[in-house]
Coordinates of C-alpha atoms and ligand atoms in Angstrom, one line a residue:
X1 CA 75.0 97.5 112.1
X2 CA 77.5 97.4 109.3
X3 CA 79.9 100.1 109.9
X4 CA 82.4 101.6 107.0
X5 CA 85.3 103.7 107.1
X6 CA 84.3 104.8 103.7
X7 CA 81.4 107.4 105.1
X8 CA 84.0 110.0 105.3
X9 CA 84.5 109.1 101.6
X10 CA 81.0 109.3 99.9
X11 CA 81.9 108.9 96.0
X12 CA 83.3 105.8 97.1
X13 CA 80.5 104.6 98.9
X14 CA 76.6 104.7 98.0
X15 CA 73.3 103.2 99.1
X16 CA 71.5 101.2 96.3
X17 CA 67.5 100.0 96.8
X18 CA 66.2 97.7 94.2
X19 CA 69.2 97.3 92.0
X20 CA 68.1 94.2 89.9
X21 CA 71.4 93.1 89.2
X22 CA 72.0 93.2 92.9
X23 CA 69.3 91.8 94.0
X24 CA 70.3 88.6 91.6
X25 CA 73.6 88.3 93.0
X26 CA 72.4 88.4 96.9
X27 CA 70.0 85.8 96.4
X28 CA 73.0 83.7 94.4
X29 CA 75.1 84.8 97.1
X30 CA 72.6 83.3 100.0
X31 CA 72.1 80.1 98.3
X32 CA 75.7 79.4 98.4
X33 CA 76.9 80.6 101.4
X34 CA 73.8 81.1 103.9
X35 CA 74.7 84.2 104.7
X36 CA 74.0 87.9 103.2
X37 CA 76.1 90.0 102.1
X38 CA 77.9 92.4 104.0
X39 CA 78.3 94.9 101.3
X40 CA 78.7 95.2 97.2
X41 CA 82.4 96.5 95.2
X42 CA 81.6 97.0 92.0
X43 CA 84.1 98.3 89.2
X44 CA 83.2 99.4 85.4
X45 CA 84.8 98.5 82.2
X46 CA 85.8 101.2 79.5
X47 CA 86.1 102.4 76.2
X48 CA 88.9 104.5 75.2
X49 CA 88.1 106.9 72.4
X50 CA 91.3 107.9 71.6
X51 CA 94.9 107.2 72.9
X52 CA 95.9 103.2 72.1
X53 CA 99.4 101.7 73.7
X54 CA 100.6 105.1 74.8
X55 CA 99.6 105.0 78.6
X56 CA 102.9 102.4 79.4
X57 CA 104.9 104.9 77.1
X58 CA 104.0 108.2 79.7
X59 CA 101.3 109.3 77.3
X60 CA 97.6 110.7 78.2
X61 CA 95.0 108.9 76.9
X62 CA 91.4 109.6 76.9
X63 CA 88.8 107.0 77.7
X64 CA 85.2 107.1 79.2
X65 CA 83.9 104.1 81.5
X66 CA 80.7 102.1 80.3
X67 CA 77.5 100.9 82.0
X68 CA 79.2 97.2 82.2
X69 CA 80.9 96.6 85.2
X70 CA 82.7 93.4 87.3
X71 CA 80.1 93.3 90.6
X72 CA 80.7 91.4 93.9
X73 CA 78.7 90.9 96.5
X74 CA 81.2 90.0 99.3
X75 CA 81.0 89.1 103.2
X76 CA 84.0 89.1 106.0
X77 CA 84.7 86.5 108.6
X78 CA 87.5 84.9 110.3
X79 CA 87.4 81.9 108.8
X80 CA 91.5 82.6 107.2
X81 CA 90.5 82.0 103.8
X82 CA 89.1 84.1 100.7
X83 CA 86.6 81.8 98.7
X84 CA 85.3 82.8 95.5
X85 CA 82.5 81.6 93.1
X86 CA 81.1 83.4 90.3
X87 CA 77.6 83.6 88.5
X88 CA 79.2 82.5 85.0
X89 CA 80.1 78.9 85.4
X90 CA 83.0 79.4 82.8
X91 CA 84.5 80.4 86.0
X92 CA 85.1 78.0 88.8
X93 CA 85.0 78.2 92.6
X94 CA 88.7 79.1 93.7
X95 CA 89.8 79.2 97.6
X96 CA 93.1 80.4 98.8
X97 CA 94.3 81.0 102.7
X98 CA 94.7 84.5 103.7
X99 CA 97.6 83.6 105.3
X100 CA 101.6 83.4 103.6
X101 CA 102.4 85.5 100.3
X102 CA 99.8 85.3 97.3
X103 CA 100.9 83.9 94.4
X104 CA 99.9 84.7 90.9
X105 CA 100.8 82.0 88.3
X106 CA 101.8 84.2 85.2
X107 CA 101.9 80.7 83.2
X108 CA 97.8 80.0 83.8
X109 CA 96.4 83.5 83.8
X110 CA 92.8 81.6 85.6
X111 CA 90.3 84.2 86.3
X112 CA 90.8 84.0 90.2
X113 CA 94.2 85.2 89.6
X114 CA 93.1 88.5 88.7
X115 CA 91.0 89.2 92.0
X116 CA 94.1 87.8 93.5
X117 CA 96.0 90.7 92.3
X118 CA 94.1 92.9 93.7
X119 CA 94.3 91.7 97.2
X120 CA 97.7 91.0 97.0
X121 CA 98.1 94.6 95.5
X122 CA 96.4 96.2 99.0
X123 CA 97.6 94.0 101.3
X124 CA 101.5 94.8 100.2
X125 CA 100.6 98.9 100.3
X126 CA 98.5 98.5 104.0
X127 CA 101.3 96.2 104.9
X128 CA 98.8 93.4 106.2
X129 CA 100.2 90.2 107.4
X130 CA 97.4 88.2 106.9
X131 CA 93.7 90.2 105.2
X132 CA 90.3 89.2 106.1
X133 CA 88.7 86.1 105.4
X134 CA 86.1 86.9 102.5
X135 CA 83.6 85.4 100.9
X136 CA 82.5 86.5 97.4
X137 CA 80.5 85.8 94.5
X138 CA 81.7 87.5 91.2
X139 CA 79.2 88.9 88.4
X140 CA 80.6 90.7 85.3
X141 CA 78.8 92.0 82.0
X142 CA 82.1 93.3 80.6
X143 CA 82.9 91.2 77.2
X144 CA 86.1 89.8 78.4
X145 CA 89.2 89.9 76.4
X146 CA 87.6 92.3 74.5
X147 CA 89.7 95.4 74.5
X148 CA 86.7 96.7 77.0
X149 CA 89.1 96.3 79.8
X150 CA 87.7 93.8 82.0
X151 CA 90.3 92.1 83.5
X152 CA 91.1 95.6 84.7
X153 CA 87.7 95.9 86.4
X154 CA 88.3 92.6 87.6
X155 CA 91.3 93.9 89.4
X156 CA 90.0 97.0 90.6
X157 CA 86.5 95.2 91.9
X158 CA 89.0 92.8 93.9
X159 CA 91.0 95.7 95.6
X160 CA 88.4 98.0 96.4
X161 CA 86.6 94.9 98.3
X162 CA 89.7 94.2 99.9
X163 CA 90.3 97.4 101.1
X164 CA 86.7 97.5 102.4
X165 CA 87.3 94.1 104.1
X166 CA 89.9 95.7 105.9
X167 CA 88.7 98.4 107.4
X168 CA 91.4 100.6 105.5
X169 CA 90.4 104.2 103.2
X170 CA 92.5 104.5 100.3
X171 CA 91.9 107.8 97.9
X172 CA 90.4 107.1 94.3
X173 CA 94.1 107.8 92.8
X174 CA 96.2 105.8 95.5
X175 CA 93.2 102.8 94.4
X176 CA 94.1 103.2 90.9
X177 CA 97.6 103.6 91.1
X178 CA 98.1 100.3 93.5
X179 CA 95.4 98.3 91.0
X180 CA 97.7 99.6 88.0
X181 CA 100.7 98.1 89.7
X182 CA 99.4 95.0 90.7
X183 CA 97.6 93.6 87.6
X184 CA 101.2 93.4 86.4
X185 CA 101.4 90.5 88.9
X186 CA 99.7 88.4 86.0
X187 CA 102.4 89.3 83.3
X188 CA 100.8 92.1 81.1
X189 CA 103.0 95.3 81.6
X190 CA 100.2 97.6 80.8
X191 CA 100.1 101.5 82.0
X192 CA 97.4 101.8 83.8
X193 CA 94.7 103.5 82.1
X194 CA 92.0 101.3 83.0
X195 CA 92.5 101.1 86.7
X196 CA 92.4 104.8 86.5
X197 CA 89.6 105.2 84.6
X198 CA 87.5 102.7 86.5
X199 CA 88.1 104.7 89.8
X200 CA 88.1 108.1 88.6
X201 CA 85.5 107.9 85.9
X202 CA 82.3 110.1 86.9
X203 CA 78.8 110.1 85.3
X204 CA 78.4 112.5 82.0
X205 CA 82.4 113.2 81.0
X206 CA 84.9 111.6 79.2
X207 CA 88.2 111.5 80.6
X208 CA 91.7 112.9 80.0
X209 CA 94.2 110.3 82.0
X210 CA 97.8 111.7 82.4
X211 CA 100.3 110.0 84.5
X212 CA 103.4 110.5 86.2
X213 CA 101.5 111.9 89.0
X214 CA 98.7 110.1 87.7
X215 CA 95.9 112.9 87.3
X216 CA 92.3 113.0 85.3
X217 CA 90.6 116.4 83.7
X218 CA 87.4 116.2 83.0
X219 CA 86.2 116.5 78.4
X220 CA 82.6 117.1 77.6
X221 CA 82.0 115.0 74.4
X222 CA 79.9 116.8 71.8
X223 CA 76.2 117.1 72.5
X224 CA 75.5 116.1 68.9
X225 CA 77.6 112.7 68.6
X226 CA 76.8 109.1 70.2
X227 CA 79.7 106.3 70.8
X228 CA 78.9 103.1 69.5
X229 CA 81.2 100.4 70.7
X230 CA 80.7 97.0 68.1
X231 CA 82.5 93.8 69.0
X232 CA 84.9 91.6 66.4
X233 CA 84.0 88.9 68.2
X234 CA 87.6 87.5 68.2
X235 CA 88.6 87.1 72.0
X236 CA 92.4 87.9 72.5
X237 CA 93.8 87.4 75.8
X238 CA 96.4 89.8 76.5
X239 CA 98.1 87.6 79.9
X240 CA 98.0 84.3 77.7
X241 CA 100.2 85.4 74.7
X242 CA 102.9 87.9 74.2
X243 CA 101.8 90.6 71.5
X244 CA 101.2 93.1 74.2
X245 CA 104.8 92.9 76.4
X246 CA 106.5 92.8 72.8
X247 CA 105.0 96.2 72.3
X248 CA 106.3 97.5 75.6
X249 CA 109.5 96.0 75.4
X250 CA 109.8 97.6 71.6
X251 CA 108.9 101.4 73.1
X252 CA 111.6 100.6 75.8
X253 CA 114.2 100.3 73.7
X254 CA 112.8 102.8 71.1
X255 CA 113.4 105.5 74.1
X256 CA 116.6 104.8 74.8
X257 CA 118.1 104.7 71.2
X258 CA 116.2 108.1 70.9
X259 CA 117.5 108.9 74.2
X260 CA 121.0 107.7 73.6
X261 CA 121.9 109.6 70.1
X262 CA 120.6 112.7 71.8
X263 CA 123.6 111.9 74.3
X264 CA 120.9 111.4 77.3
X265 CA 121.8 109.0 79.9
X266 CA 119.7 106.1 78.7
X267 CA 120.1 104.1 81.6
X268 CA 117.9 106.0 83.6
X269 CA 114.7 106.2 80.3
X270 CA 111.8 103.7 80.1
X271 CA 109.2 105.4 78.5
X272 CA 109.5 107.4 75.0
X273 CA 107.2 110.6 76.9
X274 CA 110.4 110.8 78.6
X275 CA 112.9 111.1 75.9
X276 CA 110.5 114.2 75.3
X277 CA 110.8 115.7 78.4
X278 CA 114.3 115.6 78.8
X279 CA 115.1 117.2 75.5
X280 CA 112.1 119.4 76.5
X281 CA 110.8 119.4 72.5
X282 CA 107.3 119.0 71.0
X283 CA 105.3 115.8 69.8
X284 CA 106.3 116.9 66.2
X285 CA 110.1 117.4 66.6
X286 CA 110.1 113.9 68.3
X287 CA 108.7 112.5 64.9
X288 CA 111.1 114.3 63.2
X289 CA 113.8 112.6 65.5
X290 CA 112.1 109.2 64.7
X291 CA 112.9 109.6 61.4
X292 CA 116.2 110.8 61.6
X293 CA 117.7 108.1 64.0
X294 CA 115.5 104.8 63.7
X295 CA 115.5 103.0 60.5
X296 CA 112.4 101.0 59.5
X297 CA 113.5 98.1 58.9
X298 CA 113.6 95.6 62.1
X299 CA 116.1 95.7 64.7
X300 CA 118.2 92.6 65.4
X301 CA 118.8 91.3 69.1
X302 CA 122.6 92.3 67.8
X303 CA 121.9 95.8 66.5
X304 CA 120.2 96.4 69.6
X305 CA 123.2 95.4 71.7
X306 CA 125.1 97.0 69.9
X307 CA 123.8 100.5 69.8
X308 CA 123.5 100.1 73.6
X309 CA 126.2 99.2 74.8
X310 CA 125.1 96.3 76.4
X311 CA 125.5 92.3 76.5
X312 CA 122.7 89.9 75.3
X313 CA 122.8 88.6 78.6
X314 CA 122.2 92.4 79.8
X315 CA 119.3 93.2 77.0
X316 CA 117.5 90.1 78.3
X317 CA 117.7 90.2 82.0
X318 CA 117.1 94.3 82.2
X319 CA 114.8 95.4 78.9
X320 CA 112.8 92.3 78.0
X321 CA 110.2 90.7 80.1
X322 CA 109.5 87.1 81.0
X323 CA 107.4 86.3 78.0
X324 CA 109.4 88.2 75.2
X325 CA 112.6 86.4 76.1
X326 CA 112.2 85.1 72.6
X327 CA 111.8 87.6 70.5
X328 CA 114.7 88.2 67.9
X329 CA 113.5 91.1 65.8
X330 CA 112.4 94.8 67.0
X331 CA 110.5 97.3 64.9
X332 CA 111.4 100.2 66.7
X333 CA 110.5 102.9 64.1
X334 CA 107.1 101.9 63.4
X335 CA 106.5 102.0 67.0
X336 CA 107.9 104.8 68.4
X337 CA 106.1 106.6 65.0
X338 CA 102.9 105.4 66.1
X339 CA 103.5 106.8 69.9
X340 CA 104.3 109.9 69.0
X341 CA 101.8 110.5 66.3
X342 CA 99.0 109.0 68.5
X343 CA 99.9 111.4 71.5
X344 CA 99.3 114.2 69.4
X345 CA 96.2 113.0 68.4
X346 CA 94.8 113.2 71.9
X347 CA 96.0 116.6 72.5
X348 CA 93.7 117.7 68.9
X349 CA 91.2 115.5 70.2
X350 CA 90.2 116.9 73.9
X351 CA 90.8 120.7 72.1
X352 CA 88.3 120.0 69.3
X353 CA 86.0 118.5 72.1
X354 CA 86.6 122.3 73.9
X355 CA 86.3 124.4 70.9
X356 CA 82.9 123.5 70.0
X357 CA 82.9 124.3 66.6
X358 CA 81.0 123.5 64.0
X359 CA 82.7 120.5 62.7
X360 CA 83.9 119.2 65.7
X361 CA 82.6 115.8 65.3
X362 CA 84.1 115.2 61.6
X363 CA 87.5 116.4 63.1
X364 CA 87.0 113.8 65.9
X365 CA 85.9 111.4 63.7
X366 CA 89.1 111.8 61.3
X367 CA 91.8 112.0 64.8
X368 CA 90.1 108.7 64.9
X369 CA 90.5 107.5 61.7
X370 CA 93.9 107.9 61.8
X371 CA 94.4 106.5 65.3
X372 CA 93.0 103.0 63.7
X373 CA 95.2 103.6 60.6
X374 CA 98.2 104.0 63.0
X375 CA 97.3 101.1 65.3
X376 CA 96.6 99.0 62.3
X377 CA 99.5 99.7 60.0
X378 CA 102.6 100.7 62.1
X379 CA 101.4 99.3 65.5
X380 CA 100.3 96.1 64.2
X381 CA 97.5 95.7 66.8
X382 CA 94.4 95.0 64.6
X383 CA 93.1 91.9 62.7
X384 CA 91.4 91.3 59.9
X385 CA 88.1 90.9 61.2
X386 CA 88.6 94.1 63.1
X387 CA 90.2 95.6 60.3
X388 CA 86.8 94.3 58.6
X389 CA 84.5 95.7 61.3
X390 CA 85.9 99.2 61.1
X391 CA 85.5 99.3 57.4
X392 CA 81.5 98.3 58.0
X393 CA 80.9 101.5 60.4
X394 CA 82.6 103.5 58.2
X395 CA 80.3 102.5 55.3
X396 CA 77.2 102.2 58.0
X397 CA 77.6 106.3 58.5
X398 CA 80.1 106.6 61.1
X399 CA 82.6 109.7 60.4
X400 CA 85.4 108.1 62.8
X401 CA 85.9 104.6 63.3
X402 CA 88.9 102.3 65.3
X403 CA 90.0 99.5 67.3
X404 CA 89.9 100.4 71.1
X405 CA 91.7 98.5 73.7
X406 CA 95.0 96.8 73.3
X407 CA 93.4 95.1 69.9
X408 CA 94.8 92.5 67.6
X409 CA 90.8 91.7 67.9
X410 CA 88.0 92.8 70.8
X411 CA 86.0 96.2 69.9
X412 CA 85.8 98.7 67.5
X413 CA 84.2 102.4 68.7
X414 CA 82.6 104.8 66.2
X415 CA 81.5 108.4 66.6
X416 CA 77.9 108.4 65.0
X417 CA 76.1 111.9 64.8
X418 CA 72.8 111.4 67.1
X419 CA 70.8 111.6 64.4
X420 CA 71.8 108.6 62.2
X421 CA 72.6 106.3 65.5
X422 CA 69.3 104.3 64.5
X423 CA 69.9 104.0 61.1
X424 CA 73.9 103.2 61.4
X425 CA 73.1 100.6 64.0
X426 CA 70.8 98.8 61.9
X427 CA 73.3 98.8 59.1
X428 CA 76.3 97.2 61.1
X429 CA 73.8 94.9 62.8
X430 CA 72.7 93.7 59.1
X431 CA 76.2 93.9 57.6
X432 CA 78.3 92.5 60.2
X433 CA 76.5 90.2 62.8
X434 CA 73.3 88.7 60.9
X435 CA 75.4 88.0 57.7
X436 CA 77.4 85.7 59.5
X437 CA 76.1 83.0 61.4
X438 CA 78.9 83.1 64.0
X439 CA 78.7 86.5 65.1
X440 CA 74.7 86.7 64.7
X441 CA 73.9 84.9 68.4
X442 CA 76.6 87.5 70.3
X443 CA 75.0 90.5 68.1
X444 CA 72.7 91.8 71.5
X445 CA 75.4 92.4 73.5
X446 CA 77.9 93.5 70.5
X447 CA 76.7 96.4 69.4
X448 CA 75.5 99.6 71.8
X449 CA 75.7 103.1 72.3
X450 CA 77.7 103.7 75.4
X451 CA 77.1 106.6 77.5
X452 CA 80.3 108.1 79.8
X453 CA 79.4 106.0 83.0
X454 CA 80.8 106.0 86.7
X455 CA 83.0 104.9 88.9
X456 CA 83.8 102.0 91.1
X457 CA 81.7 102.0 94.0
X458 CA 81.3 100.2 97.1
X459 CA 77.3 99.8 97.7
X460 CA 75.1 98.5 100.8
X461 CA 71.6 97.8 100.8
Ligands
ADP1 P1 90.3 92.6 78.6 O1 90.6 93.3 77.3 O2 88.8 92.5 78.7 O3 90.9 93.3 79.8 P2 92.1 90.4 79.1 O4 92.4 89.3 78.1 O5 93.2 91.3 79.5 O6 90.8 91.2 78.5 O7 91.4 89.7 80.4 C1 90.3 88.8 80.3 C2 90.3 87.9 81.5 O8 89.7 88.6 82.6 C3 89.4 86.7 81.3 O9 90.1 85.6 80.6 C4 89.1 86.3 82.7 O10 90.2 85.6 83.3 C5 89.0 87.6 83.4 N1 87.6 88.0 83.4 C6 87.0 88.9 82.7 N2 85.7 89.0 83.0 C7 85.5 88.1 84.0 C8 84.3 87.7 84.7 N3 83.1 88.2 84.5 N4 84.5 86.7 85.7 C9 85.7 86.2 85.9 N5 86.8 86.6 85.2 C10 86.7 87.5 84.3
NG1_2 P1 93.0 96.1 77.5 O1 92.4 96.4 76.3 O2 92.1 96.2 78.7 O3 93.8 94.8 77.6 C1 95.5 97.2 77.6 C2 96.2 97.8 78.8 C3 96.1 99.3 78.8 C4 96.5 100.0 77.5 C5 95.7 99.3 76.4 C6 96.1 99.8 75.0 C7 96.3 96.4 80.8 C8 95.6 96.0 82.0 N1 95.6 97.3 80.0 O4 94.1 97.3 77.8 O5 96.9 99.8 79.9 O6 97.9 99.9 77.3 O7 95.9 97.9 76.4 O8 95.9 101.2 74.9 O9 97.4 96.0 80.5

């Protein structure tokens, strides 16, 4: 009789009968391995409506998860090793000893690395010398490298089997806080909005995600809008280039300019939602101080030395990461205007979803509007066949369209009244998919409505 620790824990833990996707993956599972499983982690993907590249920066964001979801089926032995296989055969068979320290090689970001972080991640906070021997076999539906987060999923399906595995019981928040942590392990210094979201998501609501403590409040979307997420079809992946760290790095030393000609001590601020707190001002006053101390034009390595006191050797060893060791030029202004403005935004977004008036869903659609503009023109995060995309929805009878996801390609969401969702969906799918060839084969499993789905979940027959 399989026994869990996670009965004392039942949103963690549920009993699914005829799952057809489930079903699929045991029988893969017992062809493989001649075994069942012992039991199922499975972890969703997300869309966030509204909050892009502020999570690293302290700010709350405000995504929903999605019906598509990384799923393993998984069995423990004592074998000493963790073998993995996976139903797409993109994906090759990895196997690794459970004993010695885990490494994750930032240079190859291979898919396995990814589950890896998420053992690694709760074997360092259970402080487990060696973890069970597992067998797996991975299933995902998430688009990857799509700005739908799955790499995230990936993660969080990885660390919530391992924990399982283990016999240990970790909260929802300590799950998503150690997931957040450890996907860094593969280079990307993200904030940790998709680990969150993927364990704290329920059924129904949207979520506000606020950090620093990491927390979640529940937003009830409007009864009369849909969410249609619509796919560029450009794949970007965030570990394999440096776009995404530059960002970070340029928000790091955006705070601590802000921080420093405010006379803060700038050696203790990371995050621009800090400068705020410390000089305990609104979102608007911090625009104001954007303008008045950053210029626009890009910061030099020098300049940047310069104004903080330190050496080059100092700006690269303590404010740049690994992969941005290159870069010579920062745009500080644009970025920390983008941050600012797009925090804001999220604030107006979750009290128009509260008020209930009239014209909530134009105001929404508009706060997202100017989120693509934002992430487009002074985050530089789109492309132009995103950029393309968003302009399509906007003529197919969306009132709010943008990028979601770290961008610079991946998905687009659009807030659709319910009542044109049919005829807005046929007008993207003629527009954007069948006019072009390339895009007309992936248009199935492009363009959807998605519904606020739940949480990871571990599951046994
Ligand atoms: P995303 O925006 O979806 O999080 P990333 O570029 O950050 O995209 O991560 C995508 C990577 O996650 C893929 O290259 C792959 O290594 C891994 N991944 C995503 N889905 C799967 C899957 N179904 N099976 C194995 N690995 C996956
Ligand atoms: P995706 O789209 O999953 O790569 C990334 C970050 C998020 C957030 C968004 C941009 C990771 C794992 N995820 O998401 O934390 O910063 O970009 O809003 O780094």
């Amino acid at each position: 009789m399989y026994e869990s620790k996670q009965t004392n824990c039942p949103k963690l833990k549920a009993v699914i009968a005829g799952d057809v996707r489930l079903q699929k993956l045991k029988k893969t599972f017992e062809n493989k391995y001649g075994e069942s499983p012992l039991f199922y982690a499975s972890a969703p993907g997300r869309v966030n409506l509204i909050g892009e590249h502020i999570d690293y920066c302290g700010y709350s964001v405000l995504p929903m998860a999605i019906e598509q979801s990384i799923l393993a089926a998984v069995s423990v032995n004592q074998s000493g090793s963790i073998q993995l296989a996976n139903t797409n055969p993109q994906y090759k068979d990895f196997t690794l000893p459970c004993a010695g320290d885990i490494h994750i090689d930032r240079e190859n970001p291979h898919w396995f690395y990814y589950f890896l972080c998420g053992v690694k991640g709760i074997q360092e906070h259970c402080g487990l010398s060696d973890v069970a021997g597992m067998r797996c076999v991975l299933d995902g539906t998430i688009p990857p490298s799509s700005g739908l987060a799955s790499s995230s999923a990936m993660v969080c399906c990885a660390g919530l089997a391992t924990m399982e595995a283990n016999h240990e019981l970790l909260s929802k928040v300590e799950l998503a806080e150690i997931c957040a942590k450890c996907e860094r392990y593969i280079g990307t210094e993200g904030g940790g909005m998709d680990q969150s979201i993927s364990f704290l998501a329920e059924r129904g609501t949207a979520k506000l995600i606020a950090f620093d403590p990491l927390r979640s409040t529940n937003v009830k979307l409007p009864d009369d809008a849909v969410f249609v997420i619509s796919n560029s079809c450009v794949e970007m992946n965030k570990a394999a280039s440096s776009h995404f760290n530059v960002r970070v790095v340029e928000c790091r030393i955006a705070a601590k300019m802000l921080g420093k000609a405010r006379g803060l001590d700038c050696s203790r601020l990371w995050k621009l939602a800090q400068v705020q707190t410390e000089l305990n001002t609104s979102l608007e006053e911090m625009l104001s101080l954007v303008d008045e101390v950053l210029h626009p034009e890009a910061y030099s390595r020098e300049e940047v030395c310069e104004a903080l006191g330190v050496t080059s050797q100092e700006l690269c060893s303590r404010l740049l990461s690994a992969n941005t060791q290159h870069v010579t030029h920062f745009k500080l202004y644009q970025r920390a205007k983008h941050v600012y403005g797009e925090a804001a935004r999220v604030l107006r977004f979750k009290s128009v979803c509260e008020s209930g008036c009239s014209d909530a869903v134009a105001v929404l659609g508009e706060l997202m509007n100017q989120s693509h503009a934002s992430c487009r023109d002074l985050y530089e995060c789109s492309c132009p066949q995103l950029d393309q995309l968003v302009d399509v929805c906007l003529q197919s009878g969306s009132l709010g369209s943008r990028l979601t996801g770290a961008g610079w390609g991946g998905c687009a969401v659009s807030i659709v009244t319910r009542e044109k969702a049919k005829s807005f969906l046929q007008a993207v799918r003629e527009a954007f998919y069948l006019a072009d060839p390339r895009r007309s084969a992936e248009e199935k499993h492009s363009l959807f409505v998605s519904q606020p789905g739940g949480g990871a979940l571990i599951s046994v027959e």
